[in-house]
Amino acid sequence: MSDRKTLLVADDDYDNFILTMDALREAGLDCELYWVKDGEELMDYLLRRGAYDDPDHSPMPHLILLDLNMPRKTGHEALKEIKAHPTLAEIPVVVLTVSNIKEDMEKSLALGASSHLNKPMSFERLVEFMKVLKKYL
């Protein structure tokens, strides 16, 4: 198992995951990167259920990048569960979403998100944002 920090991306759009991976590389951040496609799979990963029961293949993340608009369980629903769980609550969660609704941002922060960033954005801005995330990784 690696000593590198772990970043978990929860986003139903695989292209967004690839863009995040490219931005991390461009920002010079060396971390283990994992992807789940919805809020239910995120909780399975974090709670080591099903396919994620082996911690060597699903290490606990140091940071979660969370989309809000996902199937099966929304980002807000997952964020509420994460922050209510005694061992998961300490994991920083950054919401990265297309929603530019003020109430979504306020709700994310009220539920315990560390930050909220709207997409789409330029690749250069995403790279700069990833550099800011270095404090977690």
PDB file of C-alpha atoms in Angstrom:
ATOM      1  CA  MET A   1       0.000   0.000   0.000  1.00  0.00           C
ATOM      2  CA  SER A   2       1.209   3.488  -0.898  1.00  0.00           C
ATOM      3  CA  ASP A   3       2.087   6.302   1.520  1.00  0.00           C
ATOM      4  CA  ARG A   4       0.548   8.827  -0.875  1.00  0.00           C
ATOM      5  CA  LYS A   5      -2.600  10.662   0.170  1.00  0.00           C
ATOM      6  CA  THR A   6      -5.920   9.526  -1.266  1.00  0.00           C
ATOM      7  CA  LEU A   7      -8.439  11.647  -3.151  1.00  0.00           C
ATOM      8  CA  LEU A   8     -11.890  10.222  -3.836  1.00  0.00           C
ATOM      9  CA  VAL A   9     -13.964  11.786  -6.609  1.00  0.00           C
ATOM     10  CA  ALA A  10     -17.732  11.207  -6.529  1.00  0.00           C
ATOM     11  CA  ASP A  11     -19.157  12.288  -9.884  1.00  0.00           C
ATOM     12  CA  ASP A  12     -21.543  10.568 -12.274  1.00  0.00           C
ATOM     13  CA  ASP A  13     -19.653  11.968 -15.276  1.00  0.00           C
ATOM     14  CA  TYR A  14     -16.503   9.975 -16.075  1.00  0.00           C
ATOM     15  CA  ASP A  15     -15.203  12.806 -18.278  1.00  0.00           C
ATOM     16  CA  ASN A  16     -15.206  15.086 -15.216  1.00  0.00           C
ATOM     17  CA  PHE A  17     -13.145  12.488 -13.359  1.00  0.00           C
ATOM     18  CA  ILE A  18     -10.600  12.370 -16.199  1.00  0.00           C
ATOM     19  CA  LEU A  19     -10.461  16.183 -16.250  1.00  0.00           C
ATOM     20  CA  THR A  20      -9.853  16.192 -12.490  1.00  0.00           C
ATOM     21  CA  MET A  21      -7.100  13.606 -12.903  1.00  0.00           C
ATOM     22  CA  ASP A  22      -5.428  15.731 -15.597  1.00  0.00           C
ATOM     23  CA  ALA A  23      -5.728  18.883 -13.459  1.00  0.00           C
ATOM     24  CA  LEU A  24      -4.151  17.121 -10.475  1.00  0.00           C
ATOM     25  CA  ARG A  25      -1.246  15.986 -12.610  1.00  0.00           C
ATOM     26  CA  GLU A  26      -0.830  19.480 -14.086  1.00  0.00           C
ATOM     27  CA  ALA A  27      -0.916  20.973 -10.575  1.00  0.00           C
ATOM     28  CA  GLY A  28       1.906  18.653  -9.540  1.00  0.00           C
ATOM     29  CA  LEU A  29      -0.086  16.810  -6.881  1.00  0.00           C
ATOM     30  CA  ASP A  30       0.941  13.236  -6.338  1.00  0.00           C
ATOM     31  CA  CYS A  31      -1.949  11.350  -4.797  1.00  0.00           C
ATOM     32  CA  GLU A  32      -3.892   8.130  -5.154  1.00  0.00           C
ATOM     33  CA  LEU A  33      -7.054   8.905  -7.091  1.00  0.00           C
ATOM     34  CA  TYR A  34     -10.269   6.886  -6.876  1.00  0.00           C
ATOM     35  CA  TRP A  35     -13.651   7.389  -8.531  1.00  0.00           C
ATOM     36  CA  VAL A  36     -17.223   6.465  -7.650  1.00  0.00           C
ATOM     37  CA  LYS A  37     -20.185   7.306  -9.857  1.00  0.00           C
ATOM     38  CA  ASP A  38     -22.934   8.210  -7.383  1.00  0.00           C
ATOM     39  CA  GLY A  39     -23.721   8.943  -3.756  1.00  0.00           C
ATOM     40  CA  GLU A  40     -24.705   5.371  -2.951  1.00  0.00           C
ATOM     41  CA  GLU A  41     -21.419   4.026  -4.300  1.00  0.00           C
ATOM     42  CA  LEU A  42     -19.609   6.752  -2.333  1.00  0.00           C
ATOM     43  CA  MET A  43     -21.161   5.501   0.893  1.00  0.00           C
ATOM     44  CA  ASP A  44     -20.382   1.881  -0.028  1.00  0.00           C
ATOM     45  CA  TYR A  45     -16.743   2.900  -0.532  1.00  0.00           C
ATOM     46  CA  LEU A  46     -16.525   4.846   2.734  1.00  0.00           C
ATOM     47  CA  LEU A  47     -18.319   2.198   4.787  1.00  0.00           C
ATOM     48  CA  ARG A  48     -16.426  -0.684   3.125  1.00  0.00           C
ATOM     49  CA  ARG A  49     -19.511  -2.395   1.755  1.00  0.00           C
ATOM     50  CA  GLY A  50     -19.688  -4.789  -1.186  1.00  0.00           C
ATOM     51  CA  ALA A  51     -16.940  -4.306  -3.758  1.00  0.00           C
ATOM     52  CA  TYR A  52     -15.168  -1.890  -1.394  1.00  0.00           C
ATOM     53  CA  ASP A  53     -14.677  -4.196   1.595  1.00  0.00           C
ATOM     54  CA  ASP A  54     -10.896  -4.488   1.034  1.00  0.00           C
ATOM     55  CA  PRO A  55      -9.085  -1.436   2.447  1.00  0.00           C
ATOM     56  CA  ASP A  56      -6.054  -2.153   0.245  1.00  0.00           C
ATOM     57  CA  HIS A  57      -8.217  -1.470  -2.830  1.00  0.00           C
ATOM     58  CA  SER A  58     -10.336   1.287  -1.307  1.00  0.00           C
ATOM     59  CA  PRO A  59      -8.207   3.279   1.151  1.00  0.00           C
ATOM     60  CA  MET A  60      -9.877   5.896   3.286  1.00  0.00           C
ATOM     61  CA  PRO A  61      -9.652   9.240   1.473  1.00  0.00           C
ATOM     62  CA  HIS A  62      -7.914  12.318   2.811  1.00  0.00           C
ATOM     63  CA  LEU A  63     -10.287  14.434   0.699  1.00  0.00           C
ATOM     64  CA  ILE A  64     -13.548  13.894  -1.175  1.00  0.00           C
ATOM     65  CA  LEU A  65     -14.509  15.908  -4.259  1.00  0.00           C
ATOM     66  CA  LEU A  66     -18.280  15.670  -4.437  1.00  0.00           C
ATOM     67  CA  ASP A  67     -20.731  16.408  -7.217  1.00  0.00           C
ATOM     68  CA  LEU A  68     -24.259  17.280  -6.077  1.00  0.00           C
ATOM     69  CA  ASN A  69     -26.382  16.045  -8.965  1.00  0.00           C
ATOM     70  CA  MET A  70     -25.893  12.280  -9.012  1.00  0.00           C
ATOM     71  CA  PRO A  71     -28.283   9.340  -9.376  1.00  0.00           C
ATOM     72  CA  ARG A  72     -29.383   7.013  -6.547  1.00  0.00           C
ATOM     73  CA  LYS A  73     -28.172   9.362  -3.805  1.00  0.00           C
ATOM     74  CA  THR A  74     -27.443  13.041  -4.300  1.00  0.00           C
ATOM     75  CA  GLY A  75     -24.302  14.754  -3.110  1.00  0.00           C
ATOM     76  CA  HIS A  76     -26.231  16.538  -0.370  1.00  0.00           C
ATOM     77  CA  GLU A  77     -27.679  13.256   0.894  1.00  0.00           C
ATOM     78  CA  ALA A  78     -24.226  11.636   0.932  1.00  0.00           C
ATOM     79  CA  LEU A  79     -22.648  14.710   2.559  1.00  0.00           C
ATOM     80  CA  LYS A  80     -25.254  14.622   5.332  1.00  0.00           C
ATOM     81  CA  GLU A  81     -24.474  10.937   5.998  1.00  0.00           C
ATOM     82  CA  ILE A  82     -20.711  11.512   5.939  1.00  0.00           C
ATOM     83  CA  LYS A  83     -20.835  14.399   8.406  1.00  0.00           C
ATOM     84  CA  ALA A  84     -23.195  12.485  10.736  1.00  0.00           C
ATOM     85  CA  HIS A  85     -20.886   9.456  10.887  1.00  0.00           C
ATOM     86  CA  PRO A  86     -18.412   9.497  13.806  1.00  0.00           C
ATOM     87  CA  THR A  87     -15.353   8.330  11.847  1.00  0.00           C
ATOM     88  CA  LEU A  88     -16.153   9.844   8.443  1.00  0.00           C
ATOM     89  CA  ALA A  89     -17.079  13.321   9.665  1.00  0.00           C
ATOM     90  CA  GLU A  90     -13.445  14.443   9.800  1.00  0.00           C
ATOM     91  CA  ILE A  91     -12.845  13.832   6.083  1.00  0.00           C
ATOM     92  CA  PRO A  92     -12.844  17.179   4.251  1.00  0.00           C
ATOM     93  CA  VAL A  93     -15.462  17.319   1.495  1.00  0.00           C
ATOM     94  CA  VAL A  94     -15.240  19.858  -1.317  1.00  0.00           C
ATOM     95  CA  VAL A  95     -18.346  20.241  -3.446  1.00  0.00           C
ATOM     96  CA  LEU A  96     -17.511  20.649  -7.129  1.00  0.00           C
ATOM     97  CA  THR A  97     -20.765  20.996  -9.063  1.00  0.00           C
ATOM     98  CA  VAL A  98     -22.474  22.562 -12.060  1.00  0.00           C
ATOM     99  CA  SER A  99     -25.188  23.935  -9.793  1.00  0.00           C
ATOM    100  CA  ASN A 100     -24.876  27.690  -9.400  1.00  0.00           C
ATOM    101  CA  ILE A 101     -27.971  27.927  -7.207  1.00  0.00           C
ATOM    102  CA  LYS A 102     -27.139  29.942  -4.100  1.00  0.00           C
ATOM    103  CA  GLU A 103     -29.229  27.624  -1.909  1.00  0.00           C
ATOM    104  CA  ASP A 104     -27.158  24.613  -3.037  1.00  0.00           C
ATOM    105  CA  MET A 105     -23.955  26.359  -1.952  1.00  0.00           C
ATOM    106  CA  GLU A 106     -25.471  27.416   1.368  1.00  0.00           C
ATOM    107  CA  LYS A 107     -26.826  23.916   2.017  1.00  0.00           C
ATOM    108  CA  SER A 108     -23.459  22.323   1.164  1.00  0.00           C
ATOM    109  CA  LEU A 109     -21.638  24.556   3.622  1.00  0.00           C
ATOM    110  CA  ALA A 110     -24.341  24.093   6.283  1.00  0.00           C
ATOM    111  CA  LEU A 111     -24.009  20.308   5.939  1.00  0.00           C
ATOM    112  CA  GLY A 112     -20.270  20.558   6.575  1.00  0.00           C
ATOM    113  CA  ALA A 113     -18.572  20.930   3.194  1.00  0.00           C
ATOM    114  CA  SER A 114     -15.150  22.553   3.441  1.00  0.00           C
ATOM    115  CA  SER A 115     -15.681  24.474   0.218  1.00  0.00           C
ATOM    116  CA  HIS A 116     -18.018  24.777  -2.758  1.00  0.00           C
ATOM    117  CA  LEU A 117     -16.856  25.423  -6.320  1.00  0.00           C
ATOM    118  CA  ASN A 118     -18.952  25.761  -9.437  1.00  0.00           C
ATOM    119  CA  LYS A 119     -18.106  24.101 -12.736  1.00  0.00           C
ATOM    120  CA  PRO A 120     -17.707  24.266 -15.652  1.00  0.00           C
ATOM    121  CA  MET A 121     -14.577  26.289 -15.416  1.00  0.00           C
ATOM    122  CA  SER A 122     -11.491  26.612 -17.514  1.00  0.00           C
ATOM    123  CA  PHE A 123      -8.895  23.895 -17.203  1.00  0.00           C
ATOM    124  CA  GLU A 124      -6.434  26.508 -15.944  1.00  0.00           C
ATOM    125  CA  ARG A 125      -8.824  27.502 -13.138  1.00  0.00           C
ATOM    126  CA  LEU A 126      -9.329  23.860 -12.212  1.00  0.00           C
ATOM    127  CA  VAL A 127      -5.540  23.395 -12.026  1.00  0.00           C
ATOM    128  CA  GLU A 128      -5.267  26.429  -9.743  1.00  0.00           C
ATOM    129  CA  PHE A 129      -8.058  25.019  -7.572  1.00  0.00           C
ATOM    130  CA  MET A 130      -6.215  21.691  -7.319  1.00  0.00           C
ATOM    131  CA  LYS A 131      -3.137  23.548  -6.081  1.00  0.00           C
ATOM    132  CA  VAL A 132      -5.289  25.008  -3.276  1.00  0.00           C
ATOM    133  CA  LEU A 133      -6.337  21.469  -2.336  1.00  0.00           C
ATOM    134  CA  LYS A 134      -2.701  20.574  -1.666  1.00  0.00           C
ATOM    135  CA  LYS A 135      -3.240  21.370   2.024  1.00  0.00           C
ATOM    136  CA  TYR A 136      -5.406  18.221   2.224  1.00  0.00           C
ATOM    137  CA  LEU A 137      -3.142  16.053   0.132  1.00  0.00           C
TER     138      LEU A 137
END
